[in-house]
GROMACS .gro file of C-alpha atoms in nm:
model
  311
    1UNK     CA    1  -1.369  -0.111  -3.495
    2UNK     CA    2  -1.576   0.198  -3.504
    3UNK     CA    3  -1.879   0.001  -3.714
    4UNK     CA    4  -1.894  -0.242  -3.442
    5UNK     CA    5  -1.923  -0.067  -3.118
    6UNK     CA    6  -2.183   0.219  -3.190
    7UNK     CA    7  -2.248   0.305  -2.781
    8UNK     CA    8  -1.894   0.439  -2.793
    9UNK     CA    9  -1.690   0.699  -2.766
   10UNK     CA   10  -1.353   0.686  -2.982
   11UNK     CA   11  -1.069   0.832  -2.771
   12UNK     CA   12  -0.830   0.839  -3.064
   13UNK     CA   13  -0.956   0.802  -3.433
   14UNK     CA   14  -0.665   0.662  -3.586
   15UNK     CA   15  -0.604   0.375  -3.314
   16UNK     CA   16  -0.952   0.324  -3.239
   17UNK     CA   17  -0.935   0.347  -2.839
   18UNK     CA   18  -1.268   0.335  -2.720
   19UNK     CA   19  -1.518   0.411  -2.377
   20UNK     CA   20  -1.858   0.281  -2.302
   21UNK     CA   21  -2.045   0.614  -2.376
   22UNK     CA   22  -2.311   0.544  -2.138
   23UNK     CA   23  -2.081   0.423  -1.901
   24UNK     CA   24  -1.909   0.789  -1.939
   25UNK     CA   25  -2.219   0.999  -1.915
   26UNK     CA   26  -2.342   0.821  -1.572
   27UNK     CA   27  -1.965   0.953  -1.422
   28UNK     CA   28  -2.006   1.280  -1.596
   29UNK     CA   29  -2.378   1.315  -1.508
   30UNK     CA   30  -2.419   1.452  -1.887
   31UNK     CA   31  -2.581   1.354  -2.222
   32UNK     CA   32  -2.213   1.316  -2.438
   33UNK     CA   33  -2.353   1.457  -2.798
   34UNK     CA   34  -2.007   1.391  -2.983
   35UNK     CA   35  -1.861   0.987  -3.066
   36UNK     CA   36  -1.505   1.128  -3.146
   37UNK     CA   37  -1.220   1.319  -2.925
   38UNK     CA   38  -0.871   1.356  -2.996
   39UNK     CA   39  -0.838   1.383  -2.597
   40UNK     CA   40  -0.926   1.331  -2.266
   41UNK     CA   41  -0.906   1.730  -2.278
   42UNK     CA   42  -1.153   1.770  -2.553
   43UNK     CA   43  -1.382   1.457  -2.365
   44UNK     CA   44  -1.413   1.660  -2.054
   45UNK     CA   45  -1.429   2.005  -2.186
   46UNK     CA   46  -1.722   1.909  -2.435
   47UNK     CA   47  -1.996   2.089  -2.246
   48UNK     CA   48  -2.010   2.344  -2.000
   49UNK     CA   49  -2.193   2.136  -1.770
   50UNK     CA   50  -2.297   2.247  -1.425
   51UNK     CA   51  -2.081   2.091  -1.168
   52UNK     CA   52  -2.173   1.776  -0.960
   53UNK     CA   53  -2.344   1.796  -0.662
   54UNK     CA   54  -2.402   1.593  -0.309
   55UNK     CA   55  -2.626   1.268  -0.466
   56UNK     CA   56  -2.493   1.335  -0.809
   57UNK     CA   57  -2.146   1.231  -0.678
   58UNK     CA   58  -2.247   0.882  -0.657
   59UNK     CA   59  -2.273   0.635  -0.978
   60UNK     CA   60  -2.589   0.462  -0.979
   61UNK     CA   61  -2.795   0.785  -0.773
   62UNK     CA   62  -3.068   0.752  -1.091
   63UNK     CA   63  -3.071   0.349  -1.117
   64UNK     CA   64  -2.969   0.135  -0.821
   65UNK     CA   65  -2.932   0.382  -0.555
   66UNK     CA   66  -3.171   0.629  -0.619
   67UNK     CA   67  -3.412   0.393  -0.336
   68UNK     CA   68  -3.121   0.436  -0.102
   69UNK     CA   69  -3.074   0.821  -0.174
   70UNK     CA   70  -3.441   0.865  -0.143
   71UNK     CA   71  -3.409   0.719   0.207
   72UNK     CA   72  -3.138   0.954   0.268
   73UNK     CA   73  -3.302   1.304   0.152
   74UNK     CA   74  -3.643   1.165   0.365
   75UNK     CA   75  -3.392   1.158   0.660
   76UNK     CA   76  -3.244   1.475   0.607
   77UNK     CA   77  -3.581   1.660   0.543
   78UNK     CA   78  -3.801   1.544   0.804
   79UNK     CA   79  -3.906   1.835   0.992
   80UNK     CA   80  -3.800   1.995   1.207
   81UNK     CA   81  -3.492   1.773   1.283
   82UNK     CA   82  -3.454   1.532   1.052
   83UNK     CA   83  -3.491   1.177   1.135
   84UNK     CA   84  -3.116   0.940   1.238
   85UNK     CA   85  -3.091   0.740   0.953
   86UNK     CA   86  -2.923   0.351   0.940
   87UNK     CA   87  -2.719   0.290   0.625
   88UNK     CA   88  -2.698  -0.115   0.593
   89UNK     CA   89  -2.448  -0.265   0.307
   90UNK     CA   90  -2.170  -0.502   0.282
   91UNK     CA   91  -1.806  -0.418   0.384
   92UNK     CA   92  -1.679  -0.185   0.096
   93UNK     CA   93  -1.997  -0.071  -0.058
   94UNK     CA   94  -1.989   0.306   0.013
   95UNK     CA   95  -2.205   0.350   0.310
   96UNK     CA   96  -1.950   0.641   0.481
   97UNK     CA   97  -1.945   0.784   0.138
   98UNK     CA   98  -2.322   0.812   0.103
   99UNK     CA   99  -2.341   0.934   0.478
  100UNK     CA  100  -2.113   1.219   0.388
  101UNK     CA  101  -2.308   1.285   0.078
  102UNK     CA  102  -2.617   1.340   0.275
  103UNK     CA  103  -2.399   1.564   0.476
  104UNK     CA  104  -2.346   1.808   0.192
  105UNK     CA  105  -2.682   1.748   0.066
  106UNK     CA  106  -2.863   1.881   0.362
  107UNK     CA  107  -2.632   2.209   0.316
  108UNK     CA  108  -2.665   2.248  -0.061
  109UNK     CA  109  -3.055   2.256  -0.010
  110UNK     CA  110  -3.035   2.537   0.321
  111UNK     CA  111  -3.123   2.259   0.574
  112UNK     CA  112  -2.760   2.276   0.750
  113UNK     CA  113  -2.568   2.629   0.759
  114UNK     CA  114  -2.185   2.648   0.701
  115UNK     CA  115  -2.153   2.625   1.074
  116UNK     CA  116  -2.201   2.286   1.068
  117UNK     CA  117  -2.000   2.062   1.134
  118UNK     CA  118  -1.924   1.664   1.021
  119UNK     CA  119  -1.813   1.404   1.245
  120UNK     CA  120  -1.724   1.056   1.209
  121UNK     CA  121  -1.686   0.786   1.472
  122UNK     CA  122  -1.555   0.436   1.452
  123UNK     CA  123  -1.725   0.232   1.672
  124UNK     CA  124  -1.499  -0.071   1.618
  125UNK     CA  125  -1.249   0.169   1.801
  126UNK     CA  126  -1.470   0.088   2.092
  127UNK     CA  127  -1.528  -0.287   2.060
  128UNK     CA  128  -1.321  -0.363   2.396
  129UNK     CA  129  -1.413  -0.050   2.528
  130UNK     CA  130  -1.789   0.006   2.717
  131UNK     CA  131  -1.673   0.256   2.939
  132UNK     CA  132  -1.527   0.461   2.682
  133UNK     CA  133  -1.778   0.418   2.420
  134UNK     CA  134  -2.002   0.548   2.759
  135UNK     CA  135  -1.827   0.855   2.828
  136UNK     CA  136  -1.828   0.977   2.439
  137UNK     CA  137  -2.195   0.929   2.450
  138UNK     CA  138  -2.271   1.127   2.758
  139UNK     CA  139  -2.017   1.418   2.616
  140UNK     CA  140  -2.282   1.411   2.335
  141UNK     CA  141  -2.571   1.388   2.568
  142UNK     CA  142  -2.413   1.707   2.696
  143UNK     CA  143  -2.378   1.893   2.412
  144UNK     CA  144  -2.701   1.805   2.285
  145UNK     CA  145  -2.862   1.976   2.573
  146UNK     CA  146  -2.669   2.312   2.494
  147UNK     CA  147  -3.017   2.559   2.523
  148UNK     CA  148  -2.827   2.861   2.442
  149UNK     CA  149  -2.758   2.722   2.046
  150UNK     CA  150  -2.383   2.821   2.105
  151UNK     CA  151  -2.236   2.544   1.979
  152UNK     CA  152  -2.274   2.470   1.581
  153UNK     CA  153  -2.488   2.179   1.440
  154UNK     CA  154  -2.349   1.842   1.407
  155UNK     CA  155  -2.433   1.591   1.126
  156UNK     CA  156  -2.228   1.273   1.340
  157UNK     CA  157  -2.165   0.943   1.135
  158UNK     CA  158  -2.124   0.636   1.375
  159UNK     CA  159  -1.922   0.365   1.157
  160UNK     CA  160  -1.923   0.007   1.180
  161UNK     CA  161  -2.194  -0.026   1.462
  162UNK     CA  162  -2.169  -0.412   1.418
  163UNK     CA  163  -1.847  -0.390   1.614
  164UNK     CA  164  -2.048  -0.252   1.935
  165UNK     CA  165  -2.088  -0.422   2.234
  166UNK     CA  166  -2.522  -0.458   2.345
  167UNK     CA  167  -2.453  -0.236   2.671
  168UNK     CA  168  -2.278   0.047   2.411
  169UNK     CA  169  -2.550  -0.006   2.175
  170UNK     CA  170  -2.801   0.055   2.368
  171UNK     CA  171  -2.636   0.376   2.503
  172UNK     CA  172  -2.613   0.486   2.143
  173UNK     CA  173  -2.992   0.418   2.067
  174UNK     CA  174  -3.059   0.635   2.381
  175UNK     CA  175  -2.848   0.875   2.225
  176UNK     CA  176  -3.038   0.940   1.852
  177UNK     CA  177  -3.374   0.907   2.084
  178UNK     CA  178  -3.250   1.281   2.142
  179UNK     CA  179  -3.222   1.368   1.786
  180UNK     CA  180  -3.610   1.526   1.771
  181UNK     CA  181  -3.543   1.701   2.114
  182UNK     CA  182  -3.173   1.762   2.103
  183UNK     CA  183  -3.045   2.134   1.924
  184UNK     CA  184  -2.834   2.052   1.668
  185UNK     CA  185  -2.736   1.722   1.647
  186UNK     CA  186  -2.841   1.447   1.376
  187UNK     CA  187  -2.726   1.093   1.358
  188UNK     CA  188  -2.651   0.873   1.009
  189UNK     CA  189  -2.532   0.508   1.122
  190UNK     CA  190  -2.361   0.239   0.935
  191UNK     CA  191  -2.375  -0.117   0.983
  192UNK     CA  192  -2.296  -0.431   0.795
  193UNK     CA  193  -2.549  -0.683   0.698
  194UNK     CA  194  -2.517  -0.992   0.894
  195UNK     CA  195  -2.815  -1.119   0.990
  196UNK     CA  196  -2.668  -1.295   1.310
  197UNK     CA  197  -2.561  -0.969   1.446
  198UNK     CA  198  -2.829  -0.866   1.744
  199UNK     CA  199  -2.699  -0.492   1.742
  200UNK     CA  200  -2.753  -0.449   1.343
  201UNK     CA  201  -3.113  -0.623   1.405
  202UNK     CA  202  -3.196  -0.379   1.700
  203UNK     CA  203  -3.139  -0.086   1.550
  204UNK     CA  204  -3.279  -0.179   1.248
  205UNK     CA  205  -3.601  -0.242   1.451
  206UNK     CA  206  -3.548   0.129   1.642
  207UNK     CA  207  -3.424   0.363   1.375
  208UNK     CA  208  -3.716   0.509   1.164
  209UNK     CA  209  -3.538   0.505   0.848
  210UNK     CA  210  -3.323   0.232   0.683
  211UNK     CA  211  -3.174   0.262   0.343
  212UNK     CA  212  -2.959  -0.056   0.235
  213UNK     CA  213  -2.673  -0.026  -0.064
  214UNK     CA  214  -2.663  -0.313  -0.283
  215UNK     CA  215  -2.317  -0.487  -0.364
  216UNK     CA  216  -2.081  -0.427  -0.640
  217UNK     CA  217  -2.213  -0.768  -0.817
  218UNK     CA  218  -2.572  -0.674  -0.797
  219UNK     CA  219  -2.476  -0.324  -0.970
  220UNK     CA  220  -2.542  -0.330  -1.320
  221UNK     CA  221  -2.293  -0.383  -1.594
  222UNK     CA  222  -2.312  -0.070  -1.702
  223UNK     CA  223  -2.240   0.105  -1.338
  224UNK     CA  224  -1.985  -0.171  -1.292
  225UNK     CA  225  -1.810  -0.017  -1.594
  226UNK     CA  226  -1.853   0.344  -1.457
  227UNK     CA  227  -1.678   0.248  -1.162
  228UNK     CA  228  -1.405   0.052  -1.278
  229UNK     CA  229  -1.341   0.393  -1.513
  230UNK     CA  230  -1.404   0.619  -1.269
  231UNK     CA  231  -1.146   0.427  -1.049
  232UNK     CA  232  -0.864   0.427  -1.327
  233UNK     CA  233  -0.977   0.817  -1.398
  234UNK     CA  234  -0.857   0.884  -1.072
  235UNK     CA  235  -0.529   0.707  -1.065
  236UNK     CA  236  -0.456   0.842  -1.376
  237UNK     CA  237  -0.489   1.209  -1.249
  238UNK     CA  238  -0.335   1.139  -0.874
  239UNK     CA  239  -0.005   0.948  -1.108
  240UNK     CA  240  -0.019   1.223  -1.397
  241UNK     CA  241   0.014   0.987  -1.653
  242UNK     CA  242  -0.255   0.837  -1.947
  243UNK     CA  243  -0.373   0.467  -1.836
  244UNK     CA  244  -0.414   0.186  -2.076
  245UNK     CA  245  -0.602  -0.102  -2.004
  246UNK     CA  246  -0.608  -0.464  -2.166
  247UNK     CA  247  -0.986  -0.524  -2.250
  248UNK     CA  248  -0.980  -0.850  -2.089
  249UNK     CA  249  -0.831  -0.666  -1.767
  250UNK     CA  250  -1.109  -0.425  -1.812
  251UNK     CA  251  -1.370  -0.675  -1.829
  252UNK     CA  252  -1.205  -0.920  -1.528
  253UNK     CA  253  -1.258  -0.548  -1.320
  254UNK     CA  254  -1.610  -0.512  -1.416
  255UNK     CA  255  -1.696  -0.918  -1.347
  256UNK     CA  256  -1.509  -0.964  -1.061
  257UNK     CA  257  -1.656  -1.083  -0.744
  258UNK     CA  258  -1.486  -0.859  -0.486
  259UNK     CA  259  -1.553  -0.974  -0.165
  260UNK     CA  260  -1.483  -0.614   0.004
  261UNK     CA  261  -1.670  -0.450  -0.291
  262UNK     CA  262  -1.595  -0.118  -0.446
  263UNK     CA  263  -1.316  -0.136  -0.174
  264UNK     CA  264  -1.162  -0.404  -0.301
  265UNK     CA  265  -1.197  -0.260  -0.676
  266UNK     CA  266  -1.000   0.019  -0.563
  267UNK     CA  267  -0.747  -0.153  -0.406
  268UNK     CA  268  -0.695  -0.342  -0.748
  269UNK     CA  269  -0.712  -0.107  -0.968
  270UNK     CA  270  -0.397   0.070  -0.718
  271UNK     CA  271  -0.200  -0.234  -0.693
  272UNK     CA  272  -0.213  -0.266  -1.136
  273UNK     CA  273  -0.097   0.090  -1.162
  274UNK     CA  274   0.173  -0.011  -0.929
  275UNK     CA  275   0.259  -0.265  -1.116
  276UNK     CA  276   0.271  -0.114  -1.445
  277UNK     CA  277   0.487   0.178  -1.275
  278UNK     CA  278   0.790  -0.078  -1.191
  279UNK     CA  279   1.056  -0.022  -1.429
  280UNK     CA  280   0.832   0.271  -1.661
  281UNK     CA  281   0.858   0.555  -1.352
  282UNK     CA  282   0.894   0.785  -1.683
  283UNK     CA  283   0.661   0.673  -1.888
  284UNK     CA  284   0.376   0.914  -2.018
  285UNK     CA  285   0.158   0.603  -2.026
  286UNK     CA  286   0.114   0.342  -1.854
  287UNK     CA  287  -0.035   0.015  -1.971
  288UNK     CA  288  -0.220  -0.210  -1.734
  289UNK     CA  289  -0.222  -0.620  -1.838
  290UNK     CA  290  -0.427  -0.883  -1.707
  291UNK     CA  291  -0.139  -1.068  -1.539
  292UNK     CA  292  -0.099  -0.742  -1.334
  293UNK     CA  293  -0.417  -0.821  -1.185
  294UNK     CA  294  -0.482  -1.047  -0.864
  295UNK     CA  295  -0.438  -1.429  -0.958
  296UNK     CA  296  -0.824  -1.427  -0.865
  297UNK     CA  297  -0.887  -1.275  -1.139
  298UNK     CA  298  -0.617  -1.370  -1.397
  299UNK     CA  299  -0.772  -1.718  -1.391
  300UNK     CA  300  -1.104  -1.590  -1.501
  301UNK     CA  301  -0.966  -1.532  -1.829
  302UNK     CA  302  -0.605  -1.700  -1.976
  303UNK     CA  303  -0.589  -1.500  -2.299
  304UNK     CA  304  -0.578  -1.129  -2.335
  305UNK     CA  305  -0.649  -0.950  -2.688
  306UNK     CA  306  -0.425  -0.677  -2.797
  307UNK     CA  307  -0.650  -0.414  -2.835
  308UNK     CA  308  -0.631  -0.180  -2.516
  309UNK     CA  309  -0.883   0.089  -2.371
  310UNK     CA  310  -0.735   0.411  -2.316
  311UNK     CA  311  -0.808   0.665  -2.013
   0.00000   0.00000   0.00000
């Protein structure tokens, strides 16, 4: 009911559908002055807000990643060539999202042009493969001693650098070494957190600055909520149709204990919508249930209540 839940945003007055307001405003990056809408519509359309930018792309960039996104803009503005920057997390966390934030970051403030460019490598591509991983190094080496500026600047993400072998990992260190010298070329890294890994521990000890991204269970409830929303948001525009959720369901999404993270959240939240899609292709709504969810889950909680949240 209304009385009860005063943080709230009613979705629909006369069924009493409701969002976390302050859940709402983190994804919107907004103060929400209105507790009533008659649509998603209306929701979105309340203010004419500035868009979202770089940073502001990520829930959680004021609370429990603003550290981590400090890290990242101290990175991207060192002069005169930024600093390569190691971006630690759990599997699933958002560490290639982040990297490509500070991407866009570095040209919303003037620090890249529109030249430049953004390139991701997977190092676990190279796990069996030194010589390889050798030869893609030195073609960087190369480029990075272009004297004539031809080429264009490039911002180069290298993913999963767990999966390296020591002799490729050590080429790679060699490689951001260049990074103050080099023209045009900056480095953002990505590694898992396992403590037994020498690689992760080696460049942790080498590159200047570290930023680590916390887990989905150490997030707090409300950006838990903001993700789980902003997860079903999406689904609901990619599918075209209005998403119901069981409030239970909701709350075994915002509890869980995802092993892969925001990954895995995703994956979930993909999997419901597919199952509420079998049999209701035509539907204008579709209504997600708690025994749609991963058995994982289900047996956190064995009854659902009937009231549903509506996105």
């Amino acid at each position: 009911a209304p009385g009860r839940l005063p943080r709230n945003i009613l979705l629909h007055s006369e069924c009493g559908f409701a969002f976390d307001k302050k859940s709402l405003e983190r994804i919107l990056c907004r103060k929400i002055e209105l507790n009533v809408f008659q649509s998603l519509e209306e929701l979105f359309g309340d203010a004419d807000a500035a868009p979202r930018r770089d940073f502001q792309l990520a829930i959680g960039h004021e609370v429990s990643l603003r550290a981590a996104i400090d890290q990242c803009k101290a990175a991207i503005e060192y002069p005169s060539k930024g600093l390569p920057l190691l971006l630690v997390g759990e599997h699933g966390v958002g560490k290639r999202f982040l990297g490509k934030l500070a991407y866009e970051y570095g040209r919303n403030v003037g620090i890249f042009d529109g030249a430049s460019n953004y390139v991701e490598v997977n190092c676990a591509q190279y796990r069996d493969d030194a010589a390889g991983f050798a030869h893609r190094c030195n073609e960087l080496r190369v480029q990075a001693s272009d004297s004539d500026g031809r080429l264009p600047e490039q911002i180069i993400l290298f993913k999963s650098i767990e999966t390296l072998s020591a002799s490729s990992a050590s080429a790679l260190l060699e490689l951001a070494e260049l990074q103050q010298t080099a023209r045009g070329m900056r480095f953002i890294f990505t590694a898992g957190t396992s403590n037994s890994s020498h690689v992760v521990r080696e460049f942790m000890l080498r590159i200047p600055i570290c930023a680590t991204i916390p887990p989905y269970r150490e997030r707090s409830l409300g950006e838990r909520e903001a993700l789980v929303i902003e997860s079903l948001l999406r689904e609901s525009e990619k599918l075209g149709v209005d998403i119901a959720i069981g409030r239970l369901a909701f709350k075994s999404l915002v509890d869980a204990q995802f092993k892969n993270n925001i990954s895995d959240l995703c994956r979930c939240v993909v999997n419901a919508c597919a199952a509420a899609l079998r049999g209701h292709r035509d539907a204008e709504r579709l209504e997600i249930h708690l025994f749609q969810l991963p058995a994982t889950l289900i047996n956190a909680h064995t009854i659902e209540g009937g009231d549903k949240i509506h996105l």
